[in-house]
Amino acid sequence: QGKVVFSNVVSGGYTLTVSAPGYRESTQSLDITESQTVNVTLVSDVSVTITVQDASQKTVAGAAVTLTGPETYTGTTDAQGKAIFMNVIHGSYTLTVSHTDYGTYTDPDLQVVTSITTMVMLNPEMGFIHGTVYWDSTDTPAKEVTVQIYDQDGILEKNVVSDFQGRFIVEVPKTKTY
């Protein structure tokens, strides 16, 4: 219950210091003249640092990060992909990380009793590019033709070969323009 009893204390001035792992030390002066009860509220010194990266290990800025448990903490990752929560109350939390260009990550059992630094990987939401290739008109499908998909930076993202009807389909991350 967090109670301590000191018996047979001689009247006078005392310094009461309370410390526990994961909490800031609390010190107060007491003048004891008779029996008394002293309540001490410890403040957590635990921090939780969440770093968010994508599958290529690039940091993800602007991801929403929420810790839900004894208290709720919310934040957004910075340019380095970090969200830092200070003075987190000890307990069991659900960690949720989400970004519009990526899926949502959930850890339903993040135990916070000491400072934590952890990394979360978000995978991009996927979309499809599809079409039909024709030789010279819409009457002659081009079978077995290589279709190259480039991203907005001119980097080859995918190669795909059209089928016997000239059709192709390729899955690509929604986080880019092609």
PDB file of C-alpha atoms in Angstrom:
ATOM      1  CA  GLN A   1       0.000   0.000   0.000  1.00  0.00           C
ATOM      2  CA  GLY A   2       3.031   2.265   0.000  1.00  0.00           C
ATOM      3  CA  LYS A   3       2.915   2.990   3.741  1.00  0.00           C
ATOM      4  CA  VAL A   4       5.869   3.252   6.101  1.00  0.00           C
ATOM      5  CA  VAL A   5       5.559   3.613   9.888  1.00  0.00           C
ATOM      6  CA  PHE A   6       8.328   4.994  12.073  1.00  0.00           C
ATOM      7  CA  SER A   7       7.804   4.237  15.777  1.00  0.00           C
ATOM      8  CA  ASN A   8       9.236   5.999  18.842  1.00  0.00           C
ATOM      9  CA  VAL A   9      10.407   9.076  16.916  1.00  0.00           C
ATOM     10  CA  VAL A  10      11.907  11.764  19.134  1.00  0.00           C
ATOM     11  CA  SER A  11      10.408  15.265  18.699  1.00  0.00           C
ATOM     12  CA  GLY A  12      12.505  17.593  16.559  1.00  0.00           C
ATOM     13  CA  GLY A  13      13.373  18.634  13.014  1.00  0.00           C
ATOM     14  CA  TYR A  14      13.844  15.995  10.355  1.00  0.00           C
ATOM     15  CA  THR A  15      14.383  15.730   6.627  1.00  0.00           C
ATOM     16  CA  LEU A  16      12.201  13.134   4.947  1.00  0.00           C
ATOM     17  CA  THR A  17      13.548  11.767   1.669  1.00  0.00           C
ATOM     18  CA  VAL A  18      11.555   9.299  -0.413  1.00  0.00           C
ATOM     19  CA  SER A  19      13.015   7.658  -3.499  1.00  0.00           C
ATOM     20  CA  ALA A  20      12.004   4.815  -5.773  1.00  0.00           C
ATOM     21  CA  PRO A  21      13.253   3.584  -9.148  1.00  0.00           C
ATOM     22  CA  GLY A  22      11.498   5.431 -11.985  1.00  0.00           C
ATOM     23  CA  TYR A  23      10.431   8.380  -9.792  1.00  0.00           C
ATOM     24  CA  ARG A  24      11.934  11.728  -8.877  1.00  0.00           C
ATOM     25  CA  GLU A  25      13.305  11.840  -5.348  1.00  0.00           C
ATOM     26  CA  SER A  26      11.088  13.821  -2.951  1.00  0.00           C
ATOM     27  CA  THR A  27      12.607  15.679   0.001  1.00  0.00           C
ATOM     28  CA  GLN A  28      10.807  17.751   2.627  1.00  0.00           C
ATOM     29  CA  SER A  29      11.569  19.184   6.060  1.00  0.00           C
ATOM     30  CA  LEU A  30       9.398  18.056   8.969  1.00  0.00           C
ATOM     31  CA  ASP A  31       9.029  19.365  12.519  1.00  0.00           C
ATOM     32  CA  ILE A  32       7.800  16.399  14.554  1.00  0.00           C
ATOM     33  CA  THR A  33       6.049  17.226  17.847  1.00  0.00           C
ATOM     34  CA  GLU A  34       3.458  14.449  17.960  1.00  0.00           C
ATOM     35  CA  SER A  35       2.164  11.565  15.863  1.00  0.00           C
ATOM     36  CA  GLN A  36       1.427  12.667  12.340  1.00  0.00           C
ATOM     37  CA  THR A  37       0.780  11.287   8.888  1.00  0.00           C
ATOM     38  CA  VAL A  38       2.742  12.630   5.951  1.00  0.00           C
ATOM     39  CA  ASN A  39       1.558  12.024   2.399  1.00  0.00           C
ATOM     40  CA  VAL A  40       4.165  12.067  -0.341  1.00  0.00           C
ATOM     41  CA  THR A  41       3.283  12.011  -4.019  1.00  0.00           C
ATOM     42  CA  LEU A  42       6.102  10.789  -6.203  1.00  0.00           C
ATOM     43  CA  VAL A  43       6.416  12.130  -9.733  1.00  0.00           C
ATOM     44  CA  SER A  44       7.490   9.751 -12.479  1.00  0.00           C
ATOM     45  CA  ASP A  45      10.806  10.479 -14.164  1.00  0.00           C
ATOM     46  CA  VAL A  46      10.143   7.849 -16.827  1.00  0.00           C
ATOM     47  CA  SER A  47      10.262   8.890 -20.475  1.00  0.00           C
ATOM     48  CA  VAL A  48       8.996   6.987 -23.486  1.00  0.00           C
ATOM     49  CA  THR A  49      10.678   7.676 -26.838  1.00  0.00           C
ATOM     50  CA  ILE A  50       9.110   6.239 -29.965  1.00  0.00           C
ATOM     51  CA  THR A  51      11.049   6.416 -33.253  1.00  0.00           C
ATOM     52  CA  VAL A  52       9.052   5.670 -36.397  1.00  0.00           C
ATOM     53  CA  GLN A  53      10.651   4.431 -39.620  1.00  0.00           C
ATOM     54  CA  ASP A  54       9.386   2.999 -42.870  1.00  0.00           C
ATOM     55  CA  ALA A  55      10.469  -0.304 -44.407  1.00  0.00           C
ATOM     56  CA  SER A  56      13.512   1.372 -46.015  1.00  0.00           C
ATOM     57  CA  GLN A  57      14.564   2.713 -42.587  1.00  0.00           C
ATOM     58  CA  LYS A  58      13.697   6.331 -43.433  1.00  0.00           C
ATOM     59  CA  THR A  59      12.232   8.298 -40.551  1.00  0.00           C
ATOM     60  CA  VAL A  60       8.526   9.051 -40.728  1.00  0.00           C
ATOM     61  CA  ALA A  61       7.620  12.582 -39.662  1.00  0.00           C
ATOM     62  CA  GLY A  62       4.017  13.490 -38.852  1.00  0.00           C
ATOM     63  CA  ALA A  63       2.944  10.099 -37.496  1.00  0.00           C
ATOM     64  CA  ALA A  64       0.335  10.236 -34.718  1.00  0.00           C
ATOM     65  CA  VAL A  65       1.528   8.439 -31.577  1.00  0.00           C
ATOM     66  CA  THR A  66      -0.766   7.595 -28.661  1.00  0.00           C
ATOM     67  CA  LEU A  67      -0.076   5.845 -25.355  1.00  0.00           C
ATOM     68  CA  THR A  68      -3.320   4.769 -23.681  1.00  0.00           C
ATOM     69  CA  GLY A  69      -3.230   3.357 -20.155  1.00  0.00           C
ATOM     70  CA  PRO A  70      -3.359   4.851 -16.651  1.00  0.00           C
ATOM     71  CA  GLU A  71      -3.102   8.194 -18.482  1.00  0.00           C
ATOM     72  CA  THR A  72      -3.347   9.049 -22.179  1.00  0.00           C
ATOM     73  CA  TYR A  73      -0.416  10.686 -23.934  1.00  0.00           C
ATOM     74  CA  THR A  74      -0.592  11.905 -27.535  1.00  0.00           C
ATOM     75  CA  GLY A  75       2.021  13.347 -29.846  1.00  0.00           C
ATOM     76  CA  THR A  76       3.307  13.574 -33.389  1.00  0.00           C
ATOM     77  CA  THR A  77       6.690  12.454 -34.666  1.00  0.00           C
ATOM     78  CA  ASP A  78       9.144  15.229 -35.510  1.00  0.00           C
ATOM     79  CA  ALA A  79      11.492  15.501 -38.520  1.00  0.00           C
ATOM     80  CA  GLN A  80      13.680  12.783 -36.956  1.00  0.00           C
ATOM     81  CA  GLY A  81      10.662  10.481 -36.667  1.00  0.00           C
ATOM     82  CA  LYS A  82      10.571  10.775 -32.847  1.00  0.00           C
ATOM     83  CA  ALA A  83       7.797  11.349 -30.357  1.00  0.00           C
ATOM     84  CA  ILE A  84       8.966  11.787 -26.746  1.00  0.00           C
ATOM     85  CA  PHE A  85       6.712  11.604 -23.702  1.00  0.00           C
ATOM     86  CA  MET A  86       8.089  12.777 -20.346  1.00  0.00           C
ATOM     87  CA  ASN A  87       6.991  11.888 -16.799  1.00  0.00           C
ATOM     88  CA  VAL A  88       4.903   8.926 -17.936  1.00  0.00           C
ATOM     89  CA  ILE A  89       2.972   7.290 -15.126  1.00  0.00           C
ATOM     90  CA  HIS A  90       4.004   3.668 -14.626  1.00  0.00           C
ATOM     91  CA  GLY A  91       1.666   1.002 -15.957  1.00  0.00           C
ATOM     92  CA  SER A  92       0.458  -1.009 -18.920  1.00  0.00           C
ATOM     93  CA  TYR A  93      -0.252   0.953 -22.105  1.00  0.00           C
ATOM     94  CA  THR A  94      -1.514   0.402 -25.609  1.00  0.00           C
ATOM     95  CA  LEU A  95       0.822   2.059 -28.116  1.00  0.00           C
ATOM     96  CA  THR A  96      -0.783   3.169 -31.378  1.00  0.00           C
ATOM     97  CA  VAL A  97       1.177   4.713 -34.251  1.00  0.00           C
ATOM     98  CA  SER A  98      -0.511   5.789 -37.476  1.00  0.00           C
ATOM     99  CA  HIS A  99       0.167   7.891 -40.563  1.00  0.00           C
ATOM    100  CA  THR A 100      -2.073   8.606 -43.545  1.00  0.00           C
ATOM    101  CA  ASP A 101       0.487   7.165 -45.999  1.00  0.00           C
ATOM    102  CA  TYR A 102       1.117   4.081 -43.884  1.00  0.00           C
ATOM    103  CA  GLY A 103      -0.829   1.521 -41.934  1.00  0.00           C
ATOM    104  CA  THR A 104      -1.490   1.610 -38.217  1.00  0.00           C
ATOM    105  CA  TYR A 105       0.771  -0.156 -35.738  1.00  0.00           C
ATOM    106  CA  THR A 106      -0.592  -1.261 -32.355  1.00  0.00           C
ATOM    107  CA  ASP A 107       1.189  -2.789 -29.375  1.00  0.00           C
ATOM    108  CA  PRO A 108      -1.533  -3.684 -26.842  1.00  0.00           C
ATOM    109  CA  ASP A 109       0.878  -4.400 -23.970  1.00  0.00           C
ATOM    110  CA  LEU A 110       3.652  -1.837 -23.577  1.00  0.00           C
ATOM    111  CA  GLN A 111       4.834  -2.078 -19.961  1.00  0.00           C
ATOM    112  CA  VAL A 112       6.210   1.216 -18.646  1.00  0.00           C
ATOM    113  CA  VAL A 113       8.182   0.989 -15.381  1.00  0.00           C
ATOM    114  CA  THR A 114      11.489   2.480 -16.562  1.00  0.00           C
ATOM    115  CA  SER A 115      12.382   4.782 -19.428  1.00  0.00           C
ATOM    116  CA  ILE A 116      11.822   3.167 -22.806  1.00  0.00           C
ATOM    117  CA  THR A 117      13.254   3.868 -26.249  1.00  0.00           C
ATOM    118  CA  THR A 118      11.718   1.806 -29.004  1.00  0.00           C
ATOM    119  CA  MET A 119      11.385   1.802 -32.769  1.00  0.00           C
ATOM    120  CA  VAL A 120       8.230   1.162 -34.766  1.00  0.00           C
ATOM    121  CA  MET A 121       8.297   0.167 -38.434  1.00  0.00           C
ATOM    122  CA  LEU A 122       5.386   1.296 -40.554  1.00  0.00           C
ATOM    123  CA  ASN A 123       4.783  -0.284 -43.920  1.00  0.00           C
ATOM    124  CA  PRO A 124       3.288   1.882 -46.637  1.00  0.00           C
ATOM    125  CA  GLU A 125      -0.296   1.406 -47.674  1.00  0.00           C
ATOM    126  CA  MET A 126      -0.225  -0.376 -51.015  1.00  0.00           C
ATOM    127  CA  GLY A 127      -2.070   0.442 -54.206  1.00  0.00           C
ATOM    128  CA  PHE A 128      -2.167  -0.966 -57.716  1.00  0.00           C
ATOM    129  CA  ILE A 129      -1.235   0.338 -61.127  1.00  0.00           C
ATOM    130  CA  HIS A 130      -2.845  -1.621 -63.934  1.00  0.00           C
ATOM    131  CA  GLY A 131      -3.559  -1.263 -67.601  1.00  0.00           C
ATOM    132  CA  THR A 132      -3.481  -2.803 -71.028  1.00  0.00           C
ATOM    133  CA  VAL A 133      -0.709  -2.394 -73.592  1.00  0.00           C
ATOM    134  CA  TYR A 134      -1.579  -2.316 -77.311  1.00  0.00           C
ATOM    135  CA  TRP A 135       0.735  -2.518 -80.306  1.00  0.00           C
ATOM    136  CA  ASP A 136      -0.739   0.156 -82.512  1.00  0.00           C
ATOM    137  CA  SER A 137      -4.424   0.339 -81.797  1.00  0.00           C
ATOM    138  CA  THR A 138      -6.916  -0.942 -79.264  1.00  0.00           C
ATOM    139  CA  ASP A 139      -7.418  -3.984 -81.472  1.00  0.00           C
ATOM    140  CA  THR A 140      -3.999  -5.636 -81.007  1.00  0.00           C
ATOM    141  CA  PRO A 141      -2.967  -6.381 -77.394  1.00  0.00           C
ATOM    142  CA  ALA A 142       0.809  -6.370 -76.821  1.00  0.00           C
ATOM    143  CA  LYS A 143       1.660  -9.580 -75.005  1.00  0.00           C
ATOM    144  CA  GLU A 144       4.924 -10.176 -73.143  1.00  0.00           C
ATOM    145  CA  VAL A 145       5.917  -6.494 -73.179  1.00  0.00           C
ATOM    146  CA  THR A 146       7.958  -5.170 -70.255  1.00  0.00           C
ATOM    147  CA  VAL A 147       6.297  -2.246 -68.481  1.00  0.00           C
ATOM    148  CA  GLN A 148       8.581  -0.190 -66.233  1.00  0.00           C
ATOM    149  CA  ILE A 149       7.102   1.819 -63.367  1.00  0.00           C
ATOM    150  CA  TYR A 150       9.186   4.794 -62.159  1.00  0.00           C
ATOM    151  CA  ASP A 151       8.574   6.892 -59.056  1.00  0.00           C
ATOM    152  CA  GLN A 152       8.489  10.700 -59.009  1.00  0.00           C
ATOM    153  CA  ASP A 153      12.281  10.812 -58.526  1.00  0.00           C
ATOM    154  CA  GLY A 154      12.890   8.784 -61.686  1.00  0.00           C
ATOM    155  CA  ILE A 155      13.835   5.645 -59.757  1.00  0.00           C
ATOM    156  CA  LEU A 156      12.709   2.354 -61.252  1.00  0.00           C
ATOM    157  CA  GLU A 157      10.183   0.927 -58.807  1.00  0.00           C
ATOM    158  CA  LYS A 158       8.931  -2.190 -60.642  1.00  0.00           C
ATOM    159  CA  ASN A 159       9.229  -4.172 -63.858  1.00  0.00           C
ATOM    160  CA  VAL A 160       6.234  -6.179 -64.984  1.00  0.00           C
ATOM    161  CA  VAL A 161       5.475  -8.128 -68.164  1.00  0.00           C
ATOM    162  CA  SER A 162       2.080  -7.905 -69.864  1.00  0.00           C
ATOM    163  CA  ASP A 163       0.080 -11.120 -70.149  1.00  0.00           C
ATOM    164  CA  PHE A 164      -1.286 -12.774 -73.323  1.00  0.00           C
ATOM    165  CA  GLN A 165      -4.033 -10.099 -73.506  1.00  0.00           C
ATOM    166  CA  GLY A 166      -1.600  -7.202 -72.995  1.00  0.00           C
ATOM    167  CA  ARG A 167      -2.740  -6.650 -69.389  1.00  0.00           C
ATOM    168  CA  PHE A 168      -0.484  -5.846 -66.457  1.00  0.00           C
ATOM    169  CA  ILE A 169      -0.953  -5.113 -62.768  1.00  0.00           C
ATOM    170  CA  VAL A 170       1.650  -4.132 -60.203  1.00  0.00           C
ATOM    171  CA  GLU A 171       1.420  -3.399 -56.479  1.00  0.00           C
ATOM    172  CA  VAL A 172       3.234  -0.232 -55.340  1.00  0.00           C
ATOM    173  CA  PRO A 173       3.386   1.872 -52.170  1.00  0.00           C
ATOM    174  CA  LYS A 174       0.793   4.669 -52.049  1.00  0.00           C
ATOM    175  CA  THR A 175       3.402   6.985 -50.544  1.00  0.00           C
ATOM    176  CA  LYS A 176       4.838   7.876 -53.958  1.00  0.00           C
ATOM    177  CA  THR A 177       3.752   9.370 -57.245  1.00  0.00           C
ATOM    178  CA  TYR A 178       4.452   7.317 -60.370  1.00  0.00           C
TER     179      TYR A 178
END
